[in-house]
Coordinates of C-alpha atoms in Angstrom, one line a residue:
X1 CA 0.0 -0.3 0.0
X2 CA 2.9 2.6 0.9
X3 CA 4.8 1.9 -2.5
X4 CA 1.6 2.6 -4.4
X5 CA 1.0 5.6 -2.5
X6 CA 4.3 6.5 -3.2
X7 CA 4.5 6.1 -6.8
X8 CA 1.4 8.0 -7.3
X9 CA 2.9 10.7 -5.9
X10 CA 5.2 10.8 -7.8
X11 CA 3.0 10.0 -10.6
X12 CA 1.6 13.1 -9.9
X13 CA 5.1 15.2 -8.6
X14 CA 6.1 14.4 -11.9
X15 CA 2.7 15.6 -13.9
X16 CA 2.7 18.6 -11.9
X17 CA 6.5 19.5 -13.2
X18 CA 5.9 18.6 -16.8
X19 CA 3.0 21.7 -16.4
X20 CA 5.6 23.9 -15.3
X21 CA 7.4 23.0 -17.6
X22 CA 5.2 23.3 -20.9
X23 CA 4.1 26.7 -19.3
X24 CA 8.1 27.7 -18.3
X25 CA 8.6 27.0 -22.0
X26 CA 5.0 27.8 -23.8
X27 CA 7.2 31.1 -25.1
X28 CA 9.7 28.3 -27.1
X29 CA 7.0 25.3 -27.9
X30 CA 3.9 27.2 -28.8
X31 CA 5.5 28.9 -31.9
X32 CA 6.8 26.1 -33.0
X33 CA 4.0 24.3 -32.5
X34 CA 2.0 26.8 -34.2
X35 CA 3.9 27.0 -37.4
X36 CA 2.8 23.2 -38.4
X37 CA -0.4 25.5 -39.2
X38 CA 1.5 28.2 -40.6
X39 CA 2.3 29.5 -44.4
X40 CA 5.8 27.6 -44.5
X41 CA 8.0 30.7 -44.5
X42 CA 6.6 32.5 -41.9
X43 CA 6.4 32.2 -37.9
X44 CA 5.3 33.9 -34.9
X45 CA 7.2 34.7 -31.7
X46 CA 5.8 35.7 -28.5
X47 CA 7.8 38.3 -25.7
X48 CA 7.3 36.7 -23.1
X49 CA 4.7 33.3 -21.7
X50 CA 0.4 34.0 -21.4
X51 CA -0.7 34.0 -18.3
X52 CA -5.1 33.4 -17.5
X53 CA -5.9 36.7 -16.1
X54 CA -9.6 38.0 -14.7
X55 CA -11.2 34.7 -16.9
X56 CA -9.4 35.7 -19.7
X57 CA -6.5 34.6 -21.7
X58 CA -3.3 37.2 -21.5
X59 CA -1.0 37.3 -23.8
X60 CA 1.0 40.5 -23.2
X61 CA 3.1 40.4 -26.9
X62 CA 2.6 38.2 -30.6
X63 CA 4.8 39.0 -33.5
X64 CA 4.3 37.2 -36.8
X65 CA 6.8 37.4 -39.3
X66 CA 7.3 36.9 -42.7
X67 CA 10.8 36.2 -43.2
X68 CA 12.8 38.4 -41.3
X69 CA 9.9 40.9 -41.6
X70 CA 7.5 41.8 -39.1
X71 CA 4.5 41.4 -41.2
X72 CA 2.0 42.2 -37.8
X73 CA 2.6 42.7 -34.1
X74 CA -0.3 42.7 -31.3
X75 CA 0.2 44.6 -28.4
X76 CA -2.0 43.2 -24.8
X77 CA -4.2 40.1 -26.6
X78 CA -7.2 38.8 -24.4
X79 CA -9.1 36.1 -25.6
X80 CA -12.4 34.8 -23.4
X81 CA -15.5 32.7 -24.0
X82 CA -18.6 34.0 -22.7
X83 CA -22.9 33.7 -23.6
X84 CA -21.6 31.3 -27.1
X85 CA -19.6 34.3 -28.2
X86 CA -15.3 34.6 -28.0
X87 CA -14.0 38.0 -27.6
X88 CA -11.2 39.2 -28.4
X89 CA -9.5 42.0 -27.8
X90 CA -6.2 44.3 -28.0
X91 CA -4.8 47.0 -27.1
X92 CA -3.0 47.6 -30.5
X93 CA -2.7 46.2 -34.1
X94 CA 0.2 47.1 -35.7
X95 CA 0.7 46.0 -40.0
X96 CA 3.6 46.3 -42.1
X97 CA 2.4 46.9 -45.7
X98 CA 6.3 46.8 -46.6
X99 CA 6.3 42.4 -45.5
X100 CA 3.5 41.8 -47.5
X101 CA 5.7 41.4 -50.3
X102 CA 8.0 38.2 -48.3
X103 CA 4.5 36.0 -47.7
X104 CA 5.5 32.8 -50.2
X105 CA 3.4 32.1 -53.4
X106 CA 1.6 28.9 -52.9
X107 CA 2.5 27.0 -56.1
X108 CA 0.6 24.1 -54.8
X109 CA -2.5 22.6 -57.2
X110 CA -5.1 25.0 -55.9
X111 CA -8.6 23.9 -54.8
X112 CA -12.0 24.7 -55.8
X113 CA -12.6 28.2 -55.2
X114 CA -15.4 28.5 -51.7
X115 CA -18.2 30.9 -52.2
X116 CA -18.0 33.6 -50.2
X117 CA -21.3 31.7 -48.5
X118 CA -19.0 29.0 -47.5
X119 CA -16.5 31.1 -46.4
X120 CA -19.5 32.9 -44.1
X121 CA -20.3 30.1 -42.9
X122 CA -16.7 29.4 -40.9
X123 CA -16.6 32.7 -39.3
X124 CA -16.6 31.7 -35.3
X125 CA -19.7 34.1 -33.2
X126 CA -16.7 36.7 -32.2
X127 CA -16.7 40.1 -31.2
X128 CA -13.1 41.9 -31.9
X129 CA -11.8 44.8 -30.8
X130 CA -8.6 46.7 -31.5
X131 CA -8.6 49.8 -29.9
X132 CA -5.8 51.1 -32.1
X133 CA -5.0 49.9 -35.7
X134 CA -1.3 50.9 -37.5
X135 CA -1.4 50.1 -41.5
X136 CA 2.7 51.0 -42.4
X137 CA 3.3 53.5 -43.7
X138 CA -0.5 54.9 -43.5
X139 CA 0.2 56.1 -40.0
X140 CA -2.8 58.7 -40.9
X141 CA -5.2 56.7 -41.3
X142 CA -5.1 54.6 -38.3
X143 CA -7.5 54.1 -35.9
X144 CA -10.2 51.7 -33.5
X145 CA -11.6 49.0 -35.2
X146 CA -14.8 46.5 -33.8
X147 CA -16.0 43.5 -35.6
X148 CA -19.2 41.7 -35.3
X149 CA -18.8 38.4 -36.7
X150 CA -21.8 35.8 -36.9
X151 CA -22.2 33.4 -39.9
X152 CA -25.4 35.1 -40.9
X153 CA -24.0 38.7 -40.8
X154 CA -21.1 41.3 -40.5
X155 CA -20.2 44.1 -39.1
X156 CA -17.3 46.6 -38.9
X157 CA -17.0 49.9 -36.9
X158 CA -13.6 51.3 -38.0
X159 CA -12.8 55.0 -36.3
X160 CA -10.2 57.5 -36.8
X161 CA -9.4 60.9 -36.7
X162 CA -8.8 60.8 -40.6
X163 CA -11.2 57.8 -41.7
X164 CA -14.6 56.5 -40.6
X165 CA -16.7 53.3 -41.0
X166 CA -19.8 51.7 -40.3
X167 CA -20.5 48.7 -43.0
X168 CA -23.1 45.7 -42.8
X169 CA -22.8 42.0 -45.2
X170 CA -25.5 39.9 -45.1
X171 CA -24.9 37.7 -47.0
X172 CA -24.0 39.2 -50.7
X173 CA -25.6 43.0 -49.8
X174 CA -22.9 45.2 -48.7
X175 CA -24.7 47.8 -46.6
X176 CA -22.4 51.0 -46.4
X177 CA -23.8 53.1 -43.2
X178 CA -21.4 55.8 -43.8
X179 CA -17.6 56.6 -44.8
X180 CA -15.6 59.3 -43.8
X181 CA -12.8 60.4 -45.8
X182 CA -10.2 63.6 -44.8
X183 CA -8.7 64.2 -48.4
X184 CA -5.9 66.2 -49.0
X185 CA -6.2 69.5 -50.4
X186 CA -10.0 69.4 -49.1
X187 CA -11.0 71.6 -46.1
X188 CA -14.0 69.7 -44.9
X189 CA -14.5 66.1 -44.9
X190 CA -15.7 62.9 -48.4
X191 CA -19.0 61.5 -46.9
X192 CA -20.1 58.4 -48.7
X193 CA -23.6 56.0 -48.0
X194 CA -24.8 53.7 -50.4
X195 CA -25.0 49.5 -50.6
X196 CA -23.3 47.2 -52.9
X197 CA -24.4 42.9 -54.1
X198 CA -21.0 41.0 -54.2
X199 CA -20.5 38.4 -56.0
X200 CA -21.1 34.8 -55.2
X201 CA -17.5 34.6 -54.8
X202 CA -16.6 38.1 -53.8
X203 CA -13.4 38.2 -56.5
X204 CA -14.8 40.9 -58.6
X205 CA -16.8 44.2 -59.5
X206 CA -20.2 43.4 -57.7
X207 CA -22.5 43.0 -59.6
X208 CA -25.1 45.8 -58.8
X209 CA -24.7 49.1 -56.5
X210 CA -25.1 53.2 -55.7
X211 CA -22.4 54.7 -53.8
X212 CA -23.5 58.6 -52.9
X213 CA -21.9 61.3 -50.7
X214 CA -21.0 64.7 -51.5
X215 CA -18.5 67.4 -50.4
X216 CA -16.7 70.7 -50.3
X217 CA -14.3 72.4 -51.9
X218 CA -13.1 76.3 -51.5
X219 CA -13.8 76.9 -55.5
X220 CA -17.2 76.1 -55.3
X221 CA -20.0 78.1 -53.8
X222 CA -22.0 75.3 -53.1
X223 CA -21.3 72.0 -52.0
X224 CA -21.0 68.6 -54.3
X225 CA -22.4 65.5 -54.9
X226 CA -20.5 63.0 -56.2
X227 CA -22.5 59.4 -57.1
X228 CA -21.3 56.6 -58.4
X229 CA -23.7 54.2 -60.1
X230 CA -23.4 50.6 -62.0
X231 CA -25.2 47.4 -63.4
X232 CA -23.3 44.3 -63.6
X233 CA -19.7 45.5 -66.4
X234 CA -20.8 49.3 -66.3
X235 CA -22.3 52.9 -65.1
X236 CA -20.7 56.1 -64.5
X237 CA -19.7 58.4 -62.6
X238 CA -20.9 61.9 -61.9
X239 CA -20.6 65.0 -59.8
X240 CA -23.5 67.3 -59.6
X241 CA -23.8 71.1 -58.1
X242 CA -27.4 72.1 -57.6
X243 CA -26.8 75.1 -59.6
X244 CA -25.9 74.0 -62.6
X245 CA -28.3 71.6 -64.4
X246 CA -24.3 70.1 -66.9
X247 CA -22.5 68.1 -64.5
X248 CA -19.6 68.8 -63.9
X249 CA -18.3 65.8 -63.8
X250 CA -19.7 62.8 -66.5
X251 CA -17.2 59.5 -66.5
X252 CA -19.4 56.0 -67.7
X253 CA -16.9 52.3 -67.3
X254 CA -16.5 49.8 -69.1
X255 CA -15.4 46.5 -66.8
X256 CA -13.7 43.6 -67.9
X257 CA -11.6 40.6 -66.9
X258 CA -8.6 42.0 -68.1
X259 CA -8.7 46.6 -67.4
X260 CA -11.8 49.0 -66.7
X261 CA -11.6 52.0 -69.7
X262 CA -13.3 55.7 -69.0
X263 CA -14.3 56.7 -72.5
X264 CA -16.1 59.6 -74.2
X265 CA -15.8 61.3 -70.4
X266 CA -17.1 65.3 -69.7
X267 CA -15.5 67.4 -66.9
X268 CA -16.3 71.1 -66.9
X269 CA -15.2 73.9 -64.4
X270 CA -17.6 77.1 -64.5
X271 CA -17.1 78.7 -61.9
X272 CA -12.8 79.9 -63.2
X273 CA -11.5 83.2 -64.8
X274 CA -12.6 81.8 -68.4
X275 CA -15.6 78.6 -68.2
X276 CA -13.5 75.7 -68.7
X277 CA -14.1 72.1 -69.7
X278 CA -12.5 68.9 -71.5
X279 CA -12.6 65.3 -71.5
X280 CA -11.0 62.1 -70.3
X281 CA -10.1 59.3 -71.5
X282 CA -8.3 56.1 -69.4
X283 CA -7.6 52.9 -69.0
X284 CA -6.3 50.3 -66.0
X285 CA -5.3 47.3 -66.8
X286 CA -4.4 43.8 -64.6
X287 CA -6.3 45.8 -62.3
X288 CA -7.3 42.0 -60.7
X289 CA -4.1 41.4 -59.6
X290 CA -4.8 44.8 -57.2
X291 CA -3.5 49.0 -57.2
X292 CA 0.5 47.8 -57.6
X293 CA -0.4 45.6 -60.2
X294 CA -2.8 47.4 -61.8
X295 CA -0.9 49.4 -65.6
X296 CA -2.7 52.8 -66.2
X297 CA -2.9 55.1 -68.9
X298 CA -4.8 57.5 -70.4
X299 CA -5.1 61.4 -72.0
X300 CA -7.1 64.6 -70.7
X301 CA -7.5 68.0 -71.9
X302 CA -8.3 71.5 -71.5
X303 CA -9.7 73.8 -73.9
X304 CA -9.7 77.7 -73.4
X305 CA -11.0 80.6 -75.0
X306 CA -8.9 84.0 -75.4
X307 CA -6.2 86.6 -75.9
X308 CA -4.3 84.9 -79.1
X309 CA -7.5 81.9 -79.8
X310 CA -8.6 79.3 -78.3
X311 CA -5.9 76.6 -76.6
X312 CA -5.4 74.0 -76.0
X313 CA -3.4 71.7 -73.0
X314 CA -3.3 67.7 -73.3
X315 CA -2.2 65.7 -70.6
X316 CA -0.5 62.3 -71.4
X317 CA -0.5 59.5 -68.5
X318 CA 1.3 55.8 -68.1
X319 CA 1.7 53.3 -69.4
X320 CA 3.2 53.2 -66.0
X321 CA 1.2 51.6 -62.1
X322 CA -0.1 54.2 -58.7
X323 CA 1.4 52.1 -55.4
X324 CA 1.0 52.6 -52.1
X325 CA 4.2 52.2 -51.5
X326 CA 6.3 52.9 -54.9
X327 CA 4.5 54.6 -57.7
X328 CA 5.6 54.9 -61.1
X329 CA 3.9 56.9 -63.4
X330 CA 5.3 58.9 -66.4
X331 CA 3.2 61.9 -67.3
X332 CA 3.1 64.9 -70.0
X333 CA 1.3 68.5 -69.2
X334 CA 1.5 69.9 -73.3
X335 CA -0.3 72.1 -75.5
X336 CA -1.7 76.2 -75.1
X337 CA -3.8 77.1 -73.0
X338 CA -4.9 80.9 -73.9
X339 CA -6.4 83.6 -71.0
X340 CA -7.8 86.8 -70.9
X341 CA -4.4 88.3 -71.4
X342 CA -2.1 85.2 -71.5
X343 CA -0.9 83.1 -72.8
X344 CA 1.3 80.0 -72.4
X345 CA 2.5 77.8 -73.6
X346 CA 3.9 74.1 -71.9
X347 CA 5.9 70.8 -72.8
X348 CA 6.5 69.4 -69.5
X349 CA 7.7 65.7 -68.8
X350 CA 7.8 64.3 -65.3
X351 CA 7.4 61.0 -63.8
X352 CA 5.4 60.3 -60.1
X353 CA 7.0 58.6 -57.7
X354 CA 6.7 58.0 -53.9
X355 CA 3.5 56.7 -52.5
X356 CA 0.2 57.7 -53.2
X357 CA -0.7 59.0 -50.6
X358 CA 1.7 62.0 -50.9
X359 CA 3.6 61.6 -54.7
X360 CA 6.0 63.3 -55.2
X361 CA 6.1 64.9 -59.7
X362 CA 10.3 65.1 -60.7
X363 CA 10.3 66.7 -63.6
X364 CA 12.4 65.7 -66.7
X365 CA 14.8 67.1 -69.0
X366 CA 13.3 69.5 -71.7
X367 CA 11.1 71.0 -69.4
X368 CA 9.5 74.4 -70.3
X369 CA 7.2 76.3 -69.4
X370 CA 6.6 79.6 -71.5
X371 CA 4.4 82.9 -70.7
X372 CA 3.4 86.0 -73.0
X373 CA 1.3 88.4 -72.8
X374 CA -0.4 91.5 -70.9
X375 CA 0.9 90.9 -67.2
X376 CA -0.6 94.6 -66.0
X377 CA -1.6 96.8 -67.4
X378 CA 1.1 99.2 -68.1
X379 CA 3.7 96.1 -68.6
X380 CA 3.4 93.4 -71.8
X381 CA 5.4 90.5 -71.3
X382 CA 7.9 89.6 -74.3
X383 CA 8.6 86.3 -73.5
X384 CA 8.8 84.3 -70.1
X385 CA 10.6 81.2 -69.8
X386 CA 10.8 78.9 -66.7
X387 CA 13.2 76.2 -67.6
X388 CA 12.2 72.9 -65.1
X389 CA 14.7 70.1 -65.5
X390 CA 15.0 68.2 -62.5
X391 CA 12.6 70.2 -60.3
X392 CA 10.5 67.8 -57.9
X393 CA 7.7 68.4 -55.7
X394 CA 5.8 67.1 -53.2
X395 CA 3.7 67.5 -49.6
X396 CA 6.9 68.7 -48.6
X397 CA 7.6 71.9 -50.7
X398 CA 9.3 71.9 -53.8
X399 CA 13.4 71.1 -54.7
X400 CA 15.4 71.9 -57.0
X401 CA 16.6 74.7 -59.3
X402 CA 15.0 77.5 -60.6
X403 CA 15.2 79.5 -63.3
X404 CA 13.2 82.5 -64.8
X405 CA 14.3 84.6 -67.5
X406 CA 11.7 87.6 -68.3
X407 CA 11.8 89.9 -71.2
X408 CA 8.5 93.5 -70.9
X409 CA 8.6 96.2 -72.0
X410 CA 6.1 99.2 -71.0
X411 CA 5.3 102.5 -71.5
X412 CA 7.0 103.6 -68.0
X413 CA 9.6 101.7 -67.8
X414 CA 10.7 101.1 -71.3
X415 CA 12.6 97.2 -72.2
X416 CA 14.4 95.0 -69.8
X417 CA 15.5 91.9 -69.2
X418 CA 16.0 90.0 -65.4
X419 CA 17.1 86.8 -64.6
X420 CA 16.8 84.5 -62.0
X421 CA 18.5 81.7 -60.8
X422 CA 18.9 80.2 -57.5
X423 CA 18.1 76.8 -55.7
X424 CA 15.4 75.5 -53.7
X425 CA 14.8 72.8 -50.5
X426 CA 12.0 71.8 -49.6
X427 CA 10.6 75.3 -50.3
X428 CA 6.9 76.5 -50.2
X429 CA 5.5 79.4 -48.7
X430 CA 6.8 80.7 -45.9
X431 CA 8.2 77.3 -45.7
X432 CA 11.9 75.7 -45.9
X433 CA 14.4 77.6 -47.8
X434 CA 14.7 79.7 -51.3
X435 CA 18.1 80.9 -51.7
X436 CA 18.6 82.8 -54.9
X437 CA 20.6 85.5 -57.6
X438 CA 19.3 88.4 -60.3
X439 CA 21.1 90.2 -63.0
X440 CA 19.7 92.1 -65.6
X441 CA 19.5 95.4 -67.9
X442 CA 17.2 97.4 -69.5
X443 CA 16.5 101.0 -70.8
X444 CA 14.1 103.3 -69.4
X445 CA 12.8 105.6 -71.8
X446 CA 11.1 107.9 -69.7
X447 CA 14.0 109.5 -68.4
X448 CA 16.5 107.9 -71.5
X449 CA 19.4 106.0 -69.2
X450 CA 20.4 102.7 -69.4
X451 CA 20.5 100.6 -66.2
X452 CA 21.1 97.0 -65.0
X453 CA 21.1 95.3 -61.2
X454 CA 22.6 92.6 -59.8
X455 CA 22.1 90.8 -56.5
X456 CA 21.6 87.7 -54.2
X457 CA 18.3 87.3 -51.9
X458 CA 17.0 84.2 -50.0
X459 CA 13.5 82.8 -48.9
X460 CA 14.0 81.0 -45.5
X461 CA 10.3 80.0 -43.4
X462 CA 8.6 83.4 -42.6
X463 CA 12.1 85.6 -43.2
X464 CA 13.0 87.1 -47.1
X465 CA 16.6 88.7 -47.2
X466 CA 17.9 90.5 -49.8
X467 CA 21.4 90.5 -48.6
X468 CA 22.8 92.1 -51.5
X469 CA 21.5 95.1 -54.1
X470 CA 24.1 97.2 -56.9
X471 CA 21.8 98.8 -59.6
X472 CA 22.4 101.9 -61.6
X473 CA 22.6 104.6 -64.5
X474 CA 24.2 105.6 -66.9
X475 CA 22.5 108.7 -66.4
X476 CA 18.7 110.2 -65.3
X477 CA 17.9 113.4 -66.7
X478 CA 14.5 114.6 -65.5
X479 CA 13.0 118.1 -66.7
X480 CA 16.3 120.9 -65.9
X481 CA 18.1 118.2 -63.5
X482 CA 20.8 115.6 -64.9
X483 CA 22.2 112.9 -62.7
X484 CA 25.6 111.3 -63.8
X485 CA 26.5 107.4 -63.2
X486 CA 24.0 107.3 -59.9
X487 CA 23.8 103.7 -58.0
X488 CA 21.7 102.2 -55.8
X489 CA 23.4 99.7 -52.9
X490 CA 22.3 98.1 -49.9
X491 CA 24.8 98.4 -46.7
X492 CA 22.6 96.6 -44.0
X493 CA 20.3 93.7 -45.7
X494 CA 16.8 94.9 -46.0
X495 CA 14.4 92.1 -44.1
X496 CA 11.2 91.0 -44.4
X497 CA 10.1 88.6 -41.8
X498 CA 6.0 87.8 -43.3
X499 CA 3.2 87.6 -40.8
X500 CA -0.2 88.8 -39.7
X501 CA -0.4 91.3 -37.4
X502 CA 3.7 90.8 -35.8
X503 CA 5.5 91.3 -39.4
X504 CA 8.1 93.5 -39.7
X505 CA 10.5 95.1 -42.5
X506 CA 14.3 96.6 -42.2
X507 CA 17.4 97.5 -43.9
X508 CA 19.3 100.4 -44.6
X509 CA 20.6 101.7 -48.2
X510 CA 22.9 104.7 -50.0
X511 CA 22.3 106.4 -53.5
X512 CA 25.7 107.7 -54.7
X513 CA 25.7 109.6 -57.8
X514 CA 29.3 111.3 -59.4
X515 CA 27.5 114.4 -59.6
X516 CA 24.6 116.4 -60.6
X517 CA 23.7 118.9 -62.4
X518 CA 21.6 121.5 -63.9
X519 CA 20.6 123.6 -66.9
X520 CA 21.7 127.2 -64.5
X521 CA 25.2 125.7 -63.9
X522 CA 24.8 124.5 -60.5
X523 CA 25.6 121.2 -59.8
X524 CA 26.0 118.7 -56.6
X525 CA 29.5 116.9 -56.3
X526 CA 29.3 113.9 -55.3
X527 CA 25.2 113.6 -53.9
X528 CA 24.9 110.5 -51.1
X529 CA 22.0 109.8 -49.8
X530 CA 21.6 107.1 -46.7
X531 CA 18.1 105.8 -46.0
X532 CA 17.2 103.7 -42.9
X533 CA 13.6 101.9 -43.7
X534 CA 11.8 99.8 -40.9
X535 CA 8.4 99.2 -41.3
X536 CA 5.8 96.8 -40.7
X537 CA 6.0 95.5 -44.7
X538 CA 7.2 96.5 -47.9
X539 CA 3.9 99.0 -48.6
X540 CA 4.0 100.4 -45.2
X541 CA 7.2 101.7 -43.7
X542 CA 9.0 105.2 -42.6
X543 CA 12.1 106.1 -43.6
X544 CA 15.4 108.3 -42.0
X545 CA 18.3 109.3 -43.2
X546 CA 20.9 112.2 -44.0
X547 CA 22.4 113.6 -47.8
X548 CA 25.3 114.9 -48.4
X549 CA 27.6 116.4 -50.6
X550 CA 30.6 117.0 -49.6
X551 CA 31.0 120.0 -47.7
X552 CA 26.6 120.7 -48.4
X553 CA 24.8 119.0 -45.9
X554 CA 23.9 116.9 -43.6
X555 CA 20.8 117.5 -44.9
X556 CA 18.5 115.1 -42.3
X557 CA 15.4 113.4 -44.4
X558 CA 12.6 111.8 -42.8
X559 CA 9.0 110.1 -44.4
X560 CA 6.5 107.2 -45.5
X561 CA 5.4 105.3 -48.1
X562 CA 1.7 104.2 -47.5
X563 CA 2.0 101.8 -50.3
X564 CA 0.5 104.9 -52.7
X565 CA 2.7 108.0 -52.2
X566 CA 5.6 109.1 -51.0
X567 CA 5.3 111.4 -48.1
X568 CA 8.1 112.9 -46.2
X569 CA 10.6 116.2 -44.8
X570 CA 14.0 117.4 -44.6
X571 CA 16.1 120.4 -42.1
X572 CA 19.2 122.0 -43.6
X573 CA 21.5 122.4 -41.4
X574 CA 22.9 126.6 -41.0
X575 CA 26.1 126.4 -42.9
X576 CA 28.9 129.2 -44.4
X577 CA 27.8 130.2 -47.3
X578 CA 31.2 129.2 -49.0
X579 CA 29.9 125.8 -49.7
X580 CA 27.2 126.9 -52.0
X581 CA 30.0 128.0 -54.6
X582 CA 29.2 124.9 -56.9
X583 CA 25.4 125.2 -57.1
X584 CA 26.1 128.9 -57.9

């Protein structure tokens, strides 16, 4: 009897030790056991042992790897079963879309595909909650996910800062109760709702459906309504305004197993300076293989009419592709745009790359934008040229070499030519940096004078700085006065700090001349006017300084510029009459 008791005690002790060993080593054997059912080349890893907490299985951290790439990571996962339903809660689920390419291809002969109803029959009754779902590299779309699963109906509720989705699926009927999307460039989010009838295998375009919603554009006086309708293999996308009888956008489309085609599409925009309109023709190939493999090609055009007659600008796309990670879509903008007073001529090849959610446009060699016409009521532009080869444009700003050449003439300005050459680094107005140098020359007809000028400057964040300036004339003739070789230059950089309410401008400059002669025989020898500027912006500032002409002066001056008129006053100190000899 004692021997049997000792054997039972030893067996019980061994069993307890085995259970303890299994629990203590669960982080080693559980991932290997799960690997039997996982795809080849993938594995799970546990950073800490699961434990029982408050009536549920608690897993502190779980990682799913494809090769060496972390495909999914779950933090604070809790599993419990009660009231005939599973409940899964996670504090955080992070997915990396870049790891999808690491998943192995299934080369085995596929079995007969399951229908949507068969997949739904396999679903357990469960409630799944993820407090923070992140799909890298699209962190801006992060949000909270809640799934309610049953064999007869499934419900999805996703709440994020920029994306909200509420949808129900019953059999093949999908009801989109709400889709709110904060799209880039829109001040208000886009809202959509509608219903779809999915195919039996849910692997193609829904058999029928209608989605509609509203969005707001700052350029449109009323909210716009968008509607997407289709039946079987054809449909249309329309955008309408309540005050316009004709749709703003009308895109008829057809779909097949190989491609989606938009043919004879039309668009119009009645709220521009002149009404604009054009056509659209696009083709999407291999669309069943997903966005990354879909080929894009087509063209769009815009018709204009103004000075010089009618114009037509054509945008050619592809062949290429758009991707959520690495797009590669060649494009070319060519043609003429005729506005009321200006004419633009474009030949701009380029490539759209990067993520579709944050693309980058790189302009190719040979790109040139030209303009001519009446820029101001008193200024006629003979030609303006912008060589844009190598420039890149993205949400972070403009990068690359920026050049401009301007030839113009006017009744009050004569003829002149200006050159600008600089380099931009992540530049937008009041953001990033743009450094430049400039030079030019011309003939000022009212004063019968030739002039030249050059200088350097920059725009960093909200500060525009004119570091150097040197501009002058061979002579100035006005009335009975002739100024010989006047020249204006900066003695202190001119700095303009832009801002509403706290803007400031300041600097110092000097105007010198060899001499100033009067028709009565008198002259000012080597006159020099030195001024200091200070104010809120270039349209409103105060100035003060002094004028000297060898022994004459200093004549102190001060005043202000209010954007339309220069006002000021001067004080001439008491001096000996001998200093006025040159004037006599």
